[in-house]
Every structure is written in structure tokens, then in C-alpha cells.
Amino acid sequence: MSCHPDEASNASAVVPNHNLWYEWFFFGLANETPQEPTMTTRRAECQCGQLSATCSGEPYRISVCHCLACKRKTGSAFGFGAWFRQSDVLTEGNATEFVRVGDDGGHVTNRFCPNCGATVLWSIDTLPGVVAVSAGGFADLAFPPPSVSVYHQSRRYPWVEIRAEPLEKRG
Ligand SMILES: [Zn+2]
Ligand SMILES: [Zn+2]
């Protein structure tokens, strides 16, 4: 069981569809009502604000993780991550890296603020091209809910209830 919701076999799900833009472009031409594509941009920050991740578009997956490492990383009951393509995330500020070996053997690289200690991003070498952004860093109550709950049965505090629907419960 991995604490990261996507196995490498699913990585193709995040490869951009290069035809999409052209489809939009020609669809717009055909209807003579071309529109600018709207792109949501969100910014996650550390506590002091010097380290940030500006994310374009919607995350392709949002997950919570109840593993013990996520508890220790956050000091809280579970981790909360929004996964984006690396190319859709602009990181600004100074980050210190901490690397640990994940349950499935991959190397998890956490990037945190050396000033305030908050983790803003993490990635795993078995999932190239994607990055998780600490979803709490957006500090946005309207942020979309998770669709995956990892270590849901085995390591979730018994008083924690994740009410998002639909919710894939793993482990
Ligand atoms: Zn900071
Ligand atoms: Zn975890």
C-alpha cells in the first residue's frame, strides 16, 4: 500500500492531451464565438508566506492520507494533498528538502519552509512529472474535497470521519 494515491500505472492519466487545445480552437472558429479558456489559479503558502506554490488548473487528484508519516509531517490527524502536473506548479521562495523512503520503496521528497517549517510540496520519484501540494496551504474553505482516503481503515484515528462523496477508501 502506498501513501500516495497514484501508482505509476496511472501516470498516463495526467499526461496532457495536446489535442485538447486544438479542439477548443477549431470548435471556436467553427462557431465564430472564440472564447478565452478559463484557467483557475490557486496559491498555497507556508505559514510565513515566503514559500509558495501557484497552481494552474484543477488538481487531477485530491487525497487525504492517514499514514503515520503524514501525521508526523503535519503534526495533525492526516495529510491533505492536491496532486498537479509539475508543469502546472510554480514554486517561489526558499525550500529545504527532507527525503524519506516511502512504504513502497519510493523516495518521498518534502519541500518545506526553512523559516516557519511548513511543508508546501512533496513528490515521489516513482511518480515522475507530478507533485503534491499541501492542500491546507491554500487556506481555502471552498477547496474541492478529497476523492481518495489512504490508509482509511488501518491508520485513521477512530474519531476522524471523511464525509466527502464519492470517496475511494484504500488500506
Ligand atoms: Zn514559511
Ligand atoms: Zn501518508
PDB file of C-alpha atoms and ligand atoms in Angstrom:
ATOM      1  CA  MET A   1       0.000   0.000   0.000  1.00  0.00           C
ATOM      2  CA  SER A   2       1.358   3.333  -0.946  1.00  0.00           C
ATOM      3  CA  CYS A   3       0.673   6.522   0.883  1.00  0.00           C
ATOM      4  CA  HIS A   4       0.482   8.142  -2.494  1.00  0.00           C
ATOM      5  CA  PRO A   5      -2.734   7.678  -4.330  1.00  0.00           C
ATOM      6  CA  ASP A   6      -1.434   7.128  -7.807  1.00  0.00           C
ATOM      7  CA  GLU A   7       0.607   4.191  -8.890  1.00  0.00           C
ATOM      8  CA  ALA A   8       2.908   4.594 -11.836  1.00  0.00           C
ATOM      9  CA  SER A   9       0.451   2.666 -13.976  1.00  0.00           C
ATOM     10  CA  ASN A  10      -1.979   5.529 -13.638  1.00  0.00           C
ATOM     11  CA  ALA A  11       0.553   8.176 -14.568  1.00  0.00           C
ATOM     12  CA  SER A  12      -0.815   8.348 -18.091  1.00  0.00           C
ATOM     13  CA  ALA A  13      -3.953   9.869 -16.643  1.00  0.00           C
ATOM     14  CA  VAL A  14      -2.065  13.091 -16.023  1.00  0.00           C
ATOM     15  CA  VAL A  15      -0.327  13.371 -19.367  1.00  0.00           C
ATOM     16  CA  PRO A  16      -1.734  16.470 -21.025  1.00  0.00           C
ATOM     17  CA  ASN A  17      -3.934  15.926 -24.011  1.00  0.00           C
ATOM     18  CA  HIS A  18      -2.216  18.003 -26.631  1.00  0.00           C
ATOM     19  CA  ASN A  19      -5.209  17.758 -28.912  1.00  0.00           C
ATOM     20  CA  LEU A  20      -7.488  19.477 -26.450  1.00  0.00           C
ATOM     21  CA  TRP A  21      -6.335  22.982 -27.203  1.00  0.00           C
ATOM     22  CA  TYR A  22      -6.706  22.448 -30.907  1.00  0.00           C
ATOM     23  CA  GLU A  23     -10.161  21.003 -30.456  1.00  0.00           C
ATOM     24  CA  TRP A  24     -11.118  24.072 -28.491  1.00  0.00           C
ATOM     25  CA  PHE A  25      -9.505  26.347 -31.067  1.00  0.00           C
ATOM     26  CA  PHE A  26     -11.242  24.858 -34.074  1.00  0.00           C
ATOM     27  CA  PHE A  27     -14.504  24.470 -32.245  1.00  0.00           C
ATOM     28  CA  GLY A  28     -14.306  28.187 -31.505  1.00  0.00           C
ATOM     29  CA  LEU A  29     -13.563  29.016 -35.119  1.00  0.00           C
ATOM     30  CA  ALA A  30     -16.414  26.897 -36.388  1.00  0.00           C
ATOM     31  CA  ASN A  31     -18.878  28.625 -34.127  1.00  0.00           C
ATOM     32  CA  GLU A  32     -17.377  32.084 -34.595  1.00  0.00           C
ATOM     33  CA  THR A  33     -17.541  32.572 -30.878  1.00  0.00           C
ATOM     34  CA  PRO A  34     -13.976  32.016 -29.759  1.00  0.00           C
ATOM     35  CA  GLN A  35     -13.516  32.389 -26.036  1.00  0.00           C
ATOM     36  CA  GLU A  36     -10.503  32.616 -23.843  1.00  0.00           C
ATOM     37  CA  PRO A  37     -10.078  29.371 -21.954  1.00  0.00           C
ATOM     38  CA  THR A  38     -10.612  29.993 -18.291  1.00  0.00           C
ATOM     39  CA  MET A  39      -7.889  28.737 -16.002  1.00  0.00           C
ATOM     40  CA  THR A  40      -8.243  28.587 -12.272  1.00  0.00           C
ATOM     41  CA  THR A  41      -5.114  29.603 -10.411  1.00  0.00           C
ATOM     42  CA  ARG A  42      -4.628  28.901  -6.731  1.00  0.00           C
ATOM     43  CA  ARG A  43      -1.728  29.706  -4.445  1.00  0.00           C
ATOM     44  CA  ALA A  44      -0.623  27.616  -1.498  1.00  0.00           C
ATOM     45  CA  GLU A  45       1.679  29.168   1.053  1.00  0.00           C
ATOM     46  CA  CYS A  46       3.652  28.274   4.118  1.00  0.00           C
ATOM     47  CA  GLN A  47       2.783  29.948   7.407  1.00  0.00           C
ATOM     48  CA  CYS A  48       5.143  32.902   6.936  1.00  0.00           C
ATOM     49  CA  GLY A  49       4.359  33.209   3.230  1.00  0.00           C
ATOM     50  CA  GLN A  50       7.886  33.203   1.781  1.00  0.00           C
ATOM     51  CA  LEU A  51       7.442  29.760   0.172  1.00  0.00           C
ATOM     52  CA  SER A  52       4.527  29.370  -2.182  1.00  0.00           C
ATOM     53  CA  ALA A  53       3.188  27.136  -4.921  1.00  0.00           C
ATOM     54  CA  THR A  54       0.981  28.720  -7.564  1.00  0.00           C
ATOM     55  CA  CYS A  55      -1.090  26.045  -9.269  1.00  0.00           C
ATOM     56  CA  SER A  56      -2.796  26.386 -12.647  1.00  0.00           C
ATOM     57  CA  GLY A  57      -5.905  24.405 -13.439  1.00  0.00           C
ATOM     58  CA  GLU A  58      -7.645  21.835 -11.327  1.00  0.00           C
ATOM     59  CA  PRO A  59      -5.728  19.180  -9.421  1.00  0.00           C
ATOM     60  CA  TYR A  60      -6.095  15.810 -11.061  1.00  0.00           C
ATOM     61  CA  ARG A  61      -6.451  14.141  -7.685  1.00  0.00           C
ATOM     62  CA  ILE A  62      -7.076  15.249  -4.128  1.00  0.00           C
ATOM     63  CA  SER A  63      -6.349  12.847  -1.320  1.00  0.00           C
ATOM     64  CA  VAL A  64      -6.111  12.557   2.402  1.00  0.00           C
ATOM     65  CA  CYS A  65      -3.630  10.137   3.935  1.00  0.00           C
ATOM     66  CA  HIS A  66      -3.805   8.708   7.417  1.00  0.00           C
ATOM     67  CA  CYS A  67      -0.324   7.144   7.424  1.00  0.00           C
ATOM     68  CA  LEU A  68       1.975   7.680  10.373  1.00  0.00           C
ATOM     69  CA  ALA A  69       4.456   9.707   8.315  1.00  0.00           C
ATOM     70  CA  CYS A  70       1.727  12.150   7.303  1.00  0.00           C
ATOM     71  CA  LYS A  71       0.723  12.510  10.939  1.00  0.00           C
ATOM     72  CA  ARG A  72       4.291  13.357  11.884  1.00  0.00           C
ATOM     73  CA  LYS A  73       4.821  15.614   8.873  1.00  0.00           C
ATOM     74  CA  THR A  74       1.763  17.700   9.612  1.00  0.00           C
ATOM     75  CA  GLY A  75       1.515  17.268  13.362  1.00  0.00           C
ATOM     76  CA  SER A  76      -2.135  16.656  12.645  1.00  0.00           C
ATOM     77  CA  ALA A  77      -4.540  13.757  12.165  1.00  0.00           C
ATOM     78  CA  PHE A  78      -3.933  13.222   8.446  1.00  0.00           C
ATOM     79  CA  GLY A  79      -2.219  14.613   5.385  1.00  0.00           C
ATOM     80  CA  PHE A  80      -4.192  16.529   2.761  1.00  0.00           C
ATOM     81  CA  GLY A  81      -2.682  16.749  -0.710  1.00  0.00           C
ATOM     82  CA  ALA A  82      -3.685  18.095  -4.099  1.00  0.00           C
ATOM     83  CA  TRP A  83      -1.832  16.484  -6.995  1.00  0.00           C
ATOM     84  CA  PHE A  84      -0.874  18.529 -10.027  1.00  0.00           C
ATOM     85  CA  ARG A  85       1.340  18.115 -13.022  1.00  0.00           C
ATOM     86  CA  GLN A  86       4.742  19.530 -12.149  1.00  0.00           C
ATOM     87  CA  SER A  87       4.490  21.860 -15.139  1.00  0.00           C
ATOM     88  CA  ASP A  88       1.324  23.427 -13.689  1.00  0.00           C
ATOM     89  CA  VAL A  89       3.003  24.403 -10.416  1.00  0.00           C
ATOM     90  CA  LEU A  90       5.235  27.442  -9.989  1.00  0.00           C
ATOM     91  CA  THR A  91       7.254  27.331  -6.778  1.00  0.00           C
ATOM     92  CA  GLU A  92       8.631  30.563  -5.339  1.00  0.00           C
ATOM     93  CA  GLY A  93      10.762  31.108  -2.266  1.00  0.00           C
ATOM     94  CA  ASN A  94      13.350  29.097  -0.416  1.00  0.00           C
ATOM     95  CA  ALA A  95      12.648  25.466   0.358  1.00  0.00           C
ATOM     96  CA  THR A  96      14.528  22.918   2.396  1.00  0.00           C
ATOM     97  CA  GLU A  97      14.177  19.301   1.334  1.00  0.00           C
ATOM     98  CA  PHE A  98      13.629  16.274   3.504  1.00  0.00           C
ATOM     99  CA  VAL A  99      13.700  12.864   1.816  1.00  0.00           C
ATOM    100  CA  ARG A 100      12.264   9.729   3.314  1.00  0.00           C
ATOM    101  CA  VAL A 101      11.707   6.248   1.921  1.00  0.00           C
ATOM    102  CA  GLY A 102       8.028   5.539   1.428  1.00  0.00           C
ATOM    103  CA  ASP A 103       6.239   2.326   2.255  1.00  0.00           C
ATOM    104  CA  ASP A 104       6.550   1.146  -1.339  1.00  0.00           C
ATOM    105  CA  GLY A 105      10.251   1.952  -1.557  1.00  0.00           C
ATOM    106  CA  GLY A 106       9.970   5.218  -3.422  1.00  0.00           C
ATOM    107  CA  HIS A 107      11.790   8.294  -2.204  1.00  0.00           C
ATOM    108  CA  VAL A 108       9.423  10.968  -0.987  1.00  0.00           C
ATOM    109  CA  THR A 109      10.889  14.475  -1.144  1.00  0.00           C
ATOM    110  CA  ASN A 110       9.184  17.009   1.089  1.00  0.00           C
ATOM    111  CA  ARG A 111       9.833  20.696   0.487  1.00  0.00           C
ATOM    112  CA  PHE A 112       9.286  22.907   3.483  1.00  0.00           C
ATOM    113  CA  CYS A 113       9.956  26.466   4.518  1.00  0.00           C
ATOM    114  CA  PRO A 114      13.247  26.837   6.438  1.00  0.00           C
ATOM    115  CA  ASN A 115      11.776  29.805   8.267  1.00  0.00           C
ATOM    116  CA  CYS A 116       8.409  28.585   9.523  1.00  0.00           C
ATOM    117  CA  GLY A 117       8.700  24.837   8.894  1.00  0.00           C
ATOM    118  CA  ALA A 118       5.501  24.331   6.924  1.00  0.00           C
ATOM    119  CA  THR A 119       5.628  21.741   4.150  1.00  0.00           C
ATOM    120  CA  VAL A 120       4.247  23.185   0.911  1.00  0.00           C
ATOM    121  CA  LEU A 121       5.016  20.448  -1.619  1.00  0.00           C
ATOM    122  CA  TRP A 122       6.103  16.878  -1.886  1.00  0.00           C
ATOM    123  CA  SER A 123       6.875  14.472  -4.676  1.00  0.00           C
ATOM    124  CA  ILE A 124       7.845  10.850  -5.048  1.00  0.00           C
ATOM    125  CA  ASP A 125      10.408   9.565  -7.508  1.00  0.00           C
ATOM    126  CA  THR A 126       8.170   6.698  -8.603  1.00  0.00           C
ATOM    127  CA  LEU A 127       5.629   9.273  -9.831  1.00  0.00           C
ATOM    128  CA  PRO A 128       7.666  11.473 -12.174  1.00  0.00           C
ATOM    129  CA  GLY A 129       6.143  14.652 -13.513  1.00  0.00           C
ATOM    130  CA  VAL A 130       3.624  15.171 -10.747  1.00  0.00           C
ATOM    131  CA  VAL A 131       3.765  16.958  -7.424  1.00  0.00           C
ATOM    132  CA  ALA A 132       1.532  17.127  -4.386  1.00  0.00           C
ATOM    133  CA  VAL A 133       0.754  20.481  -2.865  1.00  0.00           C
ATOM    134  CA  SER A 134      -0.241  20.662   0.786  1.00  0.00           C
ATOM    135  CA  ALA A 135      -3.915  21.411   0.296  1.00  0.00           C
ATOM    136  CA  GLY A 136      -4.216  23.117   3.658  1.00  0.00           C
ATOM    137  CA  GLY A 137      -1.721  25.659   2.353  1.00  0.00           C
ATOM    138  CA  PHE A 138      -4.424  27.088   0.110  1.00  0.00           C
ATOM    139  CA  ALA A 139      -6.349  28.019   3.262  1.00  0.00           C
ATOM    140  CA  ASP A 140      -9.464  27.988   1.118  1.00  0.00           C
ATOM    141  CA  LEU A 141     -12.652  26.573   2.618  1.00  0.00           C
ATOM    142  CA  ALA A 142     -14.047  26.224  -0.906  1.00  0.00           C
ATOM    143  CA  PHE A 143     -11.172  23.999  -1.995  1.00  0.00           C
ATOM    144  CA  PRO A 144     -12.554  20.798  -3.522  1.00  0.00           C
ATOM    145  CA  PRO A 145     -12.871  17.794  -1.225  1.00  0.00           C
ATOM    146  CA  PRO A 146     -10.723  14.674  -1.443  1.00  0.00           C
ATOM    147  CA  SER A 147     -11.760  11.737  -3.569  1.00  0.00           C
ATOM    148  CA  VAL A 148      -9.308   9.271  -2.033  1.00  0.00           C
ATOM    149  CA  SER A 149      -8.654   8.382   1.599  1.00  0.00           C
ATOM    150  CA  VAL A 150      -5.452   6.390   2.019  1.00  0.00           C
ATOM    151  CA  TYR A 151      -4.895   4.060   4.997  1.00  0.00           C
ATOM    152  CA  HIS A 152      -8.516   4.742   5.683  1.00  0.00           C
ATOM    153  CA  GLN A 153      -9.205   1.625   7.741  1.00  0.00           C
ATOM    154  CA  SER A 154      -5.812   0.799   9.155  1.00  0.00           C
ATOM    155  CA  ARG A 155      -4.360   4.095  10.369  1.00  0.00           C
ATOM    156  CA  ARG A 156      -7.208   6.555  10.628  1.00  0.00           C
ATOM    157  CA  TYR A 157      -7.927   7.942  14.067  1.00  0.00           C
ATOM    158  CA  PRO A 158     -11.221   6.378  15.072  1.00  0.00           C
ATOM    159  CA  TRP A 159     -12.776   9.785  15.639  1.00  0.00           C
ATOM    160  CA  VAL A 160     -11.888  11.084  12.160  1.00  0.00           C
ATOM    161  CA  GLU A 161     -14.694  10.971   9.639  1.00  0.00           C
ATOM    162  CA  ILE A 162     -14.149  11.950   5.996  1.00  0.00           C
ATOM    163  CA  ARG A 163     -17.549  12.809   4.617  1.00  0.00           C
ATOM    164  CA  ALA A 164     -16.565  13.653   1.025  1.00  0.00           C
ATOM    165  CA  GLU A 165     -18.541  11.781  -1.635  1.00  0.00           C
ATOM    166  CA  PRO A 166     -17.619   9.844  -3.603  1.00  0.00           C
ATOM    167  CA  LEU A 167     -14.650   8.660  -1.581  1.00  0.00           C
ATOM    168  CA  GLU A 168     -12.348   5.815  -2.519  1.00  0.00           C
ATOM    169  CA  LYS A 169     -11.132   4.205   0.686  1.00  0.00           C
ATOM    170  CA  ARG A 170      -7.784   2.470   0.456  1.00  0.00           C
ATOM    171  CA  GLY A 171      -5.971   0.414   3.060  1.00  0.00           C
TER     172      GLY A 171
HETATM  173 ZN    ZN B   1       7.382  29.948   5.882  1.00  0.00          ZN
HETATM  174 ZN    ZN B   2       0.740   9.458   4.132  1.00  0.00          ZN
END
